[in-house]
Coordinates of C-alpha atoms and ligand atoms in Angstrom, one line a residue:
M354 CA 113.0 -45.5 74.4
K355 CA 109.2 -45.9 74.9
V356 CA 107.7 -44.8 71.6
L357 CA 104.1 -43.9 70.9
V358 CA 103.3 -44.8 67.3
T359 CA 100.1 -43.3 66.0
G360 CA 98.6 -45.2 63.0
G361 CA 100.8 -48.1 64.0
A362 CA 98.3 -50.6 62.7
G363 CA 98.6 -49.2 59.2
Y364 CA 100.9 -50.1 56.3
I365 CA 104.1 -48.1 57.1
G366 CA 103.3 -47.9 60.8
S367 CA 103.2 -51.7 61.3
H368 CA 106.5 -52.3 59.5
T369 CA 108.0 -49.5 61.6
C370 CA 106.7 -51.1 64.8
V371 CA 108.6 -54.3 64.0
E372 CA 111.8 -52.4 63.3
L373 CA 111.4 -50.4 66.5
L374 CA 110.9 -53.5 68.6
N375 CA 113.8 -55.2 66.8
A376 CA 116.0 -52.2 67.8
G377 CA 115.0 -52.7 71.4
H378 CA 112.5 -49.9 71.9
E379 CA 109.2 -50.3 73.7
V380 CA 106.1 -49.6 71.5
V381 CA 102.7 -48.2 72.3
V382 CA 100.3 -47.9 69.4
V383 CA 97.2 -45.7 69.0
D384 CA 95.0 -46.3 66.0
N385 CA 91.3 -45.9 65.3
L386 CA 91.5 -48.7 62.7
C387 CA 89.7 -46.6 60.1
N388 CA 92.0 -48.1 57.4
S389 CA 93.6 -51.1 59.1
S390 CA 92.8 -54.4 61.0
P391 CA 93.4 -55.4 64.6
G392 CA 94.9 -58.6 63.2
V393 CA 98.1 -56.8 62.4
V394 CA 99.1 -56.5 66.1
E395 CA 99.7 -60.2 66.5
R396 CA 101.8 -60.2 63.3
I397 CA 104.0 -57.4 64.6
E398 CA 104.4 -59.3 67.9
F399 CA 105.1 -62.5 66.1
L400 CA 107.7 -61.0 63.7
S401 CA 109.5 -59.1 66.5
G402 CA 109.1 -61.8 69.2
R403 CA 108.0 -59.0 71.5
Q404 CA 104.8 -57.4 72.8
L405 CA 103.4 -54.0 72.2
S406 CA 100.6 -52.0 73.9
F407 CA 97.7 -51.4 71.5
H408 CA 95.0 -48.7 72.1
P409 CA 92.1 -48.3 69.7
A410 CA 91.5 -44.5 69.8
D411 CA 91.3 -41.5 67.5
V412 CA 94.1 -39.0 67.7
R413 CA 91.5 -36.2 67.6
D414 CA 90.3 -37.4 71.0
L415 CA 92.2 -35.3 73.5
S416 CA 90.9 -37.0 76.6
A417 CA 91.7 -40.5 75.2
L418 CA 95.3 -39.3 74.5
D419 CA 95.5 -37.8 78.0
Q420 CA 94.5 -41.1 79.5
L421 CA 97.0 -43.0 77.4
L422 CA 99.8 -40.6 78.2
N423 CA 99.0 -40.9 81.9
L424 CA 99.4 -44.6 81.6
H425 CA 102.7 -44.7 79.6
A426 CA 105.8 -42.6 80.1
I427 CA 106.4 -41.9 76.5
D428 CA 109.8 -40.6 75.3
A429 CA 109.0 -39.8 71.7
I430 CA 106.2 -40.0 69.2
I431 CA 106.1 -41.2 65.6
H432 CA 103.0 -39.8 64.0
F433 CA 101.6 -41.8 61.1
A434 CA 97.9 -41.6 61.8
G435 CA 96.1 -39.9 58.9
V436 CA 94.2 -40.5 55.7
K437 CA 96.1 -40.5 52.4
A438 CA 94.0 -40.7 49.3
V439 CA 94.8 -37.6 47.2
A440 CA 91.8 -37.9 45.0
E441 CA 89.4 -38.3 48.0
S442 CA 91.0 -35.2 49.6
V443 CA 89.8 -33.1 46.6
V444 CA 86.2 -34.1 46.9
N445 CA 86.1 -34.4 50.7
P446 CA 88.7 -31.9 52.1
A447 CA 86.9 -31.7 55.5
K448 CA 87.8 -35.3 56.2
Y449 CA 91.5 -34.5 55.4
Y450 CA 91.7 -31.3 57.4
S451 CA 90.0 -33.0 60.3
N452 CA 92.0 -36.3 60.4
N453 CA 95.4 -34.9 59.3
V454 CA 95.5 -31.3 60.6
R455 CA 93.1 -31.4 63.6
G456 CA 94.4 -34.8 64.5
S457 CA 98.0 -33.6 64.5
L458 CA 97.3 -30.5 66.5
T459 CA 95.4 -32.4 69.1
L460 CA 98.2 -34.9 69.4
F461 CA 100.8 -32.2 69.7
E462 CA 98.7 -30.5 72.4
A463 CA 98.4 -33.7 74.4
A464 CA 102.2 -34.4 73.9
A465 CA 103.1 -30.9 75.2
R466 CA 100.8 -31.4 78.3
H467 CA 102.8 -34.5 79.1
G468 CA 106.2 -33.0 78.4
I469 CA 106.8 -35.0 75.2
R470 CA 108.5 -32.8 72.6
R471 CA 110.4 -35.3 70.5
L472 CA 108.5 -36.3 67.4
V473 CA 108.8 -37.8 63.9
F474 CA 106.1 -36.7 61.5
S475 CA 105.0 -38.6 58.3
S476 CA 104.9 -36.1 55.5
S477 CA 104.8 -36.6 51.8
A478 CA 106.5 -35.8 48.5
T479 CA 103.1 -34.3 47.7
V480 CA 104.2 -31.1 49.4
Y481 CA 106.4 -30.3 46.5
G482 CA 103.5 -30.2 44.1
N483 CA 103.6 -31.3 40.5
N484 CA 105.5 -28.4 38.8
Q485 CA 109.0 -28.6 40.2
D486 CA 111.9 -30.5 38.5
S487 CA 113.3 -33.7 40.0
P488 CA 115.4 -34.6 41.8
L489 CA 113.3 -32.8 44.5
R490 CA 115.4 -31.2 47.2
E491 CA 114.2 -30.5 50.7
H492 CA 114.7 -26.7 50.4
L493 CA 112.3 -26.3 47.4
P494 CA 109.2 -24.3 48.1
R495 CA 106.1 -26.1 49.2
Q496 CA 103.6 -26.0 46.4
P497 CA 100.9 -28.6 47.1
D498 CA 98.1 -29.1 44.5
N499 CA 95.4 -30.7 46.7
A500 CA 93.9 -30.7 50.2
Y501 CA 95.9 -33.7 51.3
G502 CA 99.2 -32.0 50.4
R503 CA 98.1 -28.7 51.9
G504 CA 97.2 -30.4 55.1
K505 CA 100.7 -32.0 55.3
C506 CA 102.2 -28.5 54.6
M507 CA 100.2 -27.0 57.4
V508 CA 101.5 -29.6 59.9
E509 CA 105.1 -29.2 58.7
E510 CA 104.8 -25.4 59.1
Y511 CA 103.2 -25.7 62.5
L512 CA 106.0 -28.0 63.7
T513 CA 108.6 -25.7 62.4
D514 CA 107.0 -22.7 64.2
L515 CA 106.7 -24.8 67.4
S516 CA 110.4 -25.6 67.2
R517 CA 111.3 -22.0 66.6
A518 CA 109.2 -20.7 69.5
D519 CA 110.3 -23.4 71.9
P520 CA 113.7 -25.0 71.3
S521 CA 112.7 -27.9 73.5
W522 CA 110.6 -29.2 70.6
H523 CA 112.6 -31.6 68.4
A524 CA 110.5 -32.5 65.4
V525 CA 111.9 -34.5 62.4
I526 CA 109.8 -34.3 59.3
L527 CA 110.0 -37.2 56.8
R528 CA 108.8 -36.8 53.3
Y529 CA 108.1 -40.2 51.8
F530 CA 108.1 -40.8 48.1
N531 CA 106.3 -44.0 47.0
P532 CA 106.3 -46.8 49.6
V533 CA 105.7 -50.2 48.1
G534 CA 106.6 -53.9 49.0
A535 CA 105.9 -55.8 52.1
H536 CA 107.6 -57.6 54.9
P537 CA 109.7 -60.4 53.3
S538 CA 108.1 -63.0 55.6
G539 CA 104.8 -62.5 53.6
L540 CA 103.1 -61.9 57.0
M541 CA 102.7 -58.1 56.8
G542 CA 101.9 -55.8 53.9
E543 CA 99.6 -53.1 52.6
A544 CA 96.0 -54.0 53.4
P545 CA 93.8 -51.0 52.9
L546 CA 90.1 -51.4 53.8
G547 CA 88.2 -51.0 50.5
A548 CA 89.7 -50.4 47.0
P549 CA 93.4 -49.6 47.0
N550 CA 94.5 -46.2 45.5
N551 CA 98.2 -47.0 45.0
L552 CA 99.8 -48.7 42.0
M553 CA 101.4 -51.7 43.6
P554 CA 98.4 -53.2 45.4
I555 CA 96.5 -52.9 42.1
V556 CA 99.3 -54.6 40.1
C557 CA 99.1 -57.4 42.7
Q558 CA 95.4 -57.7 42.3
V559 CA 95.6 -57.9 38.5
A560 CA 98.4 -60.5 38.7
D561 CA 96.1 -62.4 41.1
G562 CA 93.1 -62.3 38.8
Q563 CA 91.1 -60.2 41.2
R564 CA 91.0 -57.4 38.5
P565 CA 91.1 -57.9 34.7
E566 CA 93.7 -55.3 33.9
L567 CA 95.8 -52.4 35.1
A568 CA 94.8 -48.9 33.8
I569 CA 97.9 -46.9 33.1
F570 CA 97.1 -43.3 33.4
G571 CA 98.9 -41.7 30.4
D572 CA 101.5 -43.0 28.0
D573 CA 102.3 -39.7 26.4
Y574 CA 104.4 -38.1 29.1
P575 CA 107.8 -36.7 28.1
T576 CA 109.6 -39.8 29.5
A577 CA 111.4 -42.6 27.7
D578 CA 108.4 -44.9 27.5
G579 CA 105.7 -42.3 27.9
T580 CA 104.5 -43.4 31.3
A581 CA 104.9 -41.4 34.6
I582 CA 108.0 -41.8 36.7
R583 CA 108.0 -42.2 40.5
D584 CA 110.5 -43.0 43.2
Y585 CA 109.4 -46.3 44.7
I586 CA 110.9 -47.2 48.0
H587 CA 110.6 -50.5 49.9
V588 CA 108.5 -50.2 53.0
L589 CA 111.2 -51.9 55.1
D590 CA 113.8 -49.3 54.1
L591 CA 111.3 -46.6 55.0
A592 CA 110.6 -48.2 58.4
R593 CA 114.3 -48.3 59.1
G594 CA 114.5 -44.7 58.2
H595 CA 112.1 -44.0 61.2
V596 CA 114.4 -45.7 63.6
D597 CA 117.3 -43.5 62.4
A598 CA 115.1 -40.4 62.5
L599 CA 114.1 -41.1 66.1
Q600 CA 117.8 -40.8 67.0
A601 CA 117.9 -37.5 65.2
A602 CA 114.9 -36.3 67.2
L603 CA 117.0 -36.9 70.3
G604 CA 119.5 -34.3 69.1
N605 CA 119.1 -30.6 69.5
E606 CA 118.6 -29.4 66.0
P607 CA 115.2 -27.9 65.3
G608 CA 113.0 -28.4 62.3
L609 CA 114.8 -31.2 60.4
I610 CA 113.3 -32.2 57.1
F611 CA 114.3 -35.2 55.1
N612 CA 113.2 -36.9 51.9
L613 CA 113.0 -40.7 52.1
G614 CA 113.2 -42.2 48.7
T615 CA 115.8 -44.1 46.7
G616 CA 116.7 -41.2 44.4
Q617 CA 115.9 -43.4 41.4
G618 CA 113.0 -42.9 39.1
T619 CA 111.0 -45.8 37.7
S620 CA 108.3 -45.6 35.1
V621 CA 105.0 -47.5 35.4
R622 CA 105.9 -49.7 32.5
E623 CA 109.3 -50.5 34.1
L624 CA 107.7 -51.4 37.4
V625 CA 105.1 -53.7 35.7
A626 CA 107.9 -55.4 33.6
T627 CA 110.0 -56.0 36.7
F628 CA 107.0 -57.4 38.6
E629 CA 106.2 -59.8 35.7
Q630 CA 109.8 -60.9 35.3
V631 CA 110.7 -61.5 39.0
N632 CA 107.4 -63.2 39.8
G633 CA 106.8 -65.1 36.5
V634 CA 103.3 -63.6 36.2
S635 CA 101.4 -61.6 33.7
V636 CA 99.9 -58.1 34.4
P637 CA 97.6 -57.1 31.5
C638 CA 97.5 -53.3 31.0
R639 CA 95.3 -50.9 29.2
I640 CA 96.2 -47.2 28.5
A641 CA 93.8 -44.7 30.0
G642 CA 94.0 -41.0 29.8
R643 CA 96.2 -38.9 32.1
R644 CA 94.8 -38.1 35.5
V645 CA 94.4 -34.4 36.3
G646 CA 97.1 -33.3 38.6
D647 CA 99.6 -36.1 38.0
A648 CA 103.3 -35.1 37.6
A649 CA 105.2 -36.6 34.7
V650 CA 108.3 -37.2 36.8
S651 CA 108.9 -37.2 40.6
Y652 CA 111.9 -38.6 42.4
A653 CA 113.9 -37.5 45.5
E654 CA 117.3 -36.0 46.1
V655 CA 118.4 -38.3 49.0
T656 CA 121.8 -36.9 50.0
L657 CA 120.6 -35.1 53.1
A658 CA 119.1 -38.2 54.8
H659 CA 122.3 -40.1 54.0
E660 CA 124.6 -37.3 55.4
R661 CA 122.5 -36.5 58.5
L662 CA 120.8 -39.8 59.4
S663 CA 123.3 -42.2 57.9
W664 CA 120.3 -43.7 56.2
R665 CA 120.1 -45.0 52.7
A666 CA 117.6 -47.2 50.9
S667 CA 119.2 -50.6 50.2
L668 CA 116.4 -52.8 48.7
S669 CA 115.9 -53.0 45.0
L670 CA 112.9 -52.7 42.8
E671 CA 113.1 -56.5 42.4
D672 CA 112.9 -56.9 46.2
M673 CA 109.8 -54.6 46.3
C674 CA 108.0 -56.6 43.5
R675 CA 108.9 -60.0 45.0
D676 CA 107.8 -59.0 48.5
A677 CA 104.6 -57.3 47.4
W678 CA 103.6 -60.5 45.4
R679 CA 104.5 -62.8 48.3
W680 CA 102.2 -60.8 50.6
Q681 CA 99.5 -60.8 48.0
Q682 CA 99.7 -64.6 47.4
Q683 CA 99.7 -65.4 51.1
N684 CA 97.0 -62.9 52.1
P685 CA 94.7 -62.3 49.1
Q686 CA 92.1 -60.9 51.5
G687 CA 94.5 -58.9 53.7
Y688 CA 94.6 -59.6 57.4
S689 CA 92.0 -62.4 57.5
R690 CA 91.9 -65.2 60.0
K691 CA 94.9 -67.0 58.6
P692 CA 96.8 -68.6 61.5
L693 CA 100.4 -67.7 62.1
P694 CA 103.1 -70.3 61.5
D695 CA 103.7 -72.6 64.5
L696 CA 107.3 -72.0 65.5
Q697 CA 107.3 -75.1 67.8
G698 CA 110.3 -73.8 69.7
H699 CA 112.2 -72.6 66.6
G700 CA 113.0 -69.0 65.9
I701 CA 111.5 -66.6 63.4
A702 CA 114.5 -67.2 61.1
D703 CA 113.4 -70.8 60.7
I704 CA 110.2 -69.9 58.8
G705 CA 112.3 -69.0 55.7
I706 CA 112.3 -65.2 55.7
P707 CA 114.7 -64.0 52.9
A708 CA 118.0 -62.7 54.0
H709 CA 117.3 -59.0 53.3
S710 CA 114.8 -58.8 56.2
T711 CA 117.5 -59.1 58.8
Ligands
NAD1131 N1 101.6 -44.8 51.7 C1 102.0 -43.8 51.0 O1 102.0 -43.8 49.8 C2 102.4 -42.5 51.8 C3 103.2 -41.6 51.1 C4 103.5 -40.4 51.8 C5 103.0 -40.2 53.1 N2 102.3 -41.1 53.7 C6 101.8 -40.8 55.0 O2 102.2 -41.9 55.9 C7 101.3 -42.1 56.9 C8 101.0 -43.6 57.0 O3 100.5 -44.0 55.7 P1 100.2 -45.5 55.4 O4 100.4 -45.7 54.0 O5 100.8 -46.4 56.5 O6 98.6 -45.4 55.6 P2 97.6 -46.4 56.3 O7 96.2 -46.0 56.0 O8 97.9 -47.8 56.0 O9 97.9 -46.1 57.9 C9 97.4 -45.0 58.6 C10 96.8 -45.5 59.9 O10 96.3 -44.4 60.6 C11 95.1 -44.8 61.2 N3 94.3 -43.5 61.3 C12 93.9 -42.7 60.4 N4 93.2 -41.6 60.9 C13 93.3 -41.8 62.3 C14 92.9 -41.1 63.4 N5 92.2 -39.9 63.2 N6 93.2 -41.5 64.6 C15 93.8 -42.7 64.8 N7 94.3 -43.5 63.8 C16 94.0 -43.0 62.5 C17 94.5 -45.8 60.2 O11 93.5 -46.6 60.8 C18 95.7 -46.5 59.7 O12 95.9 -47.7 60.5 C19 100.1 -41.2 56.6 O13 100.2 -40.0 57.4 C20 100.3 -40.9 55.2 O14 99.7 -39.6 54.8 C21 101.9 -42.3 53.1

């Protein structure tokens, strides 16, 4: 298939592009680079040994999308492009509704004009809100607590309505839990522009000495060690879930929604202890107060994705911590000008990528 990947230069999108190319698909990326670097494109091509077509554009720009879709006969779309900082969405909701809701609606309009009705959409566990008991099942009501989550809900509902009104639409909605880790080669990982918002990049920066300590938000939650529990999933497992979801989008079932997580909860202290142990580093921590709006416990029920997509996360917390640290050590400033390894006629396998990447 020829797949349009919006936000393909970003963290999850870049790993998914490698997996799509490895699976034999053609890839076209559209990304406005508001939270990513153009340097990721050559890494994707290097890791897959194949080329992709990159278009720097905004998904809110209908005429740019029209031009792009005139150029490429796209079979299906994976829609990652969006902004994702929950706290920022509370203070700047307009940015979130514009990028994530208007961007999605514009993309779907362009897709429909060009006869493309197969789509995989990046949603989030945030749609469940903070007041429902884990494991979180797909049929639970949507109860988002912030503008980011409400935007994701709106797009989910819009896609569900589109599929109901016109059965030729086949949308698969994926709700991610907490993606962490990096490509095991150390060549691709999470490289946000500006200060990171997620736990793992901050843990890496503390271990690397770029920050003095990790602030743990709350150690008085009703959990075994008092810190909040989340469902961390390796970004490579997540990327592979998209390749499987793409197959589901080829089927005829409307409105499919799947959680993508491991189904295992891990506390902040457990994650830090595992990171320190597998990497032989120290991550100094300080207890800060709870953050408003944080759930104590959030992890996925993952049976549906296993039954319907034959997908299951296979990489461990140790893999996530090891790969995140390798990426951090090899790329302390993200996608800077670091040259790629010279393969000199050898294959990618010869640069020492750990076995779980294949
Ligand atoms: N990382 C997470 O923790 C997480 C969890 C749940 C859901 N998600 C969702 O997954 C998707 C990808 O997340 P990510 O972690 O890879 O984020 P990311 O910021 O690394 O990637 C998003 C990409 O989209 C691009 N982009 C943003 N707005 C755009 C626009 N209007 N037009 C074109 N490109 C645009 C950015 O430049 C970036 O490359 C997002 O939709 C996010 O909401 C992420």
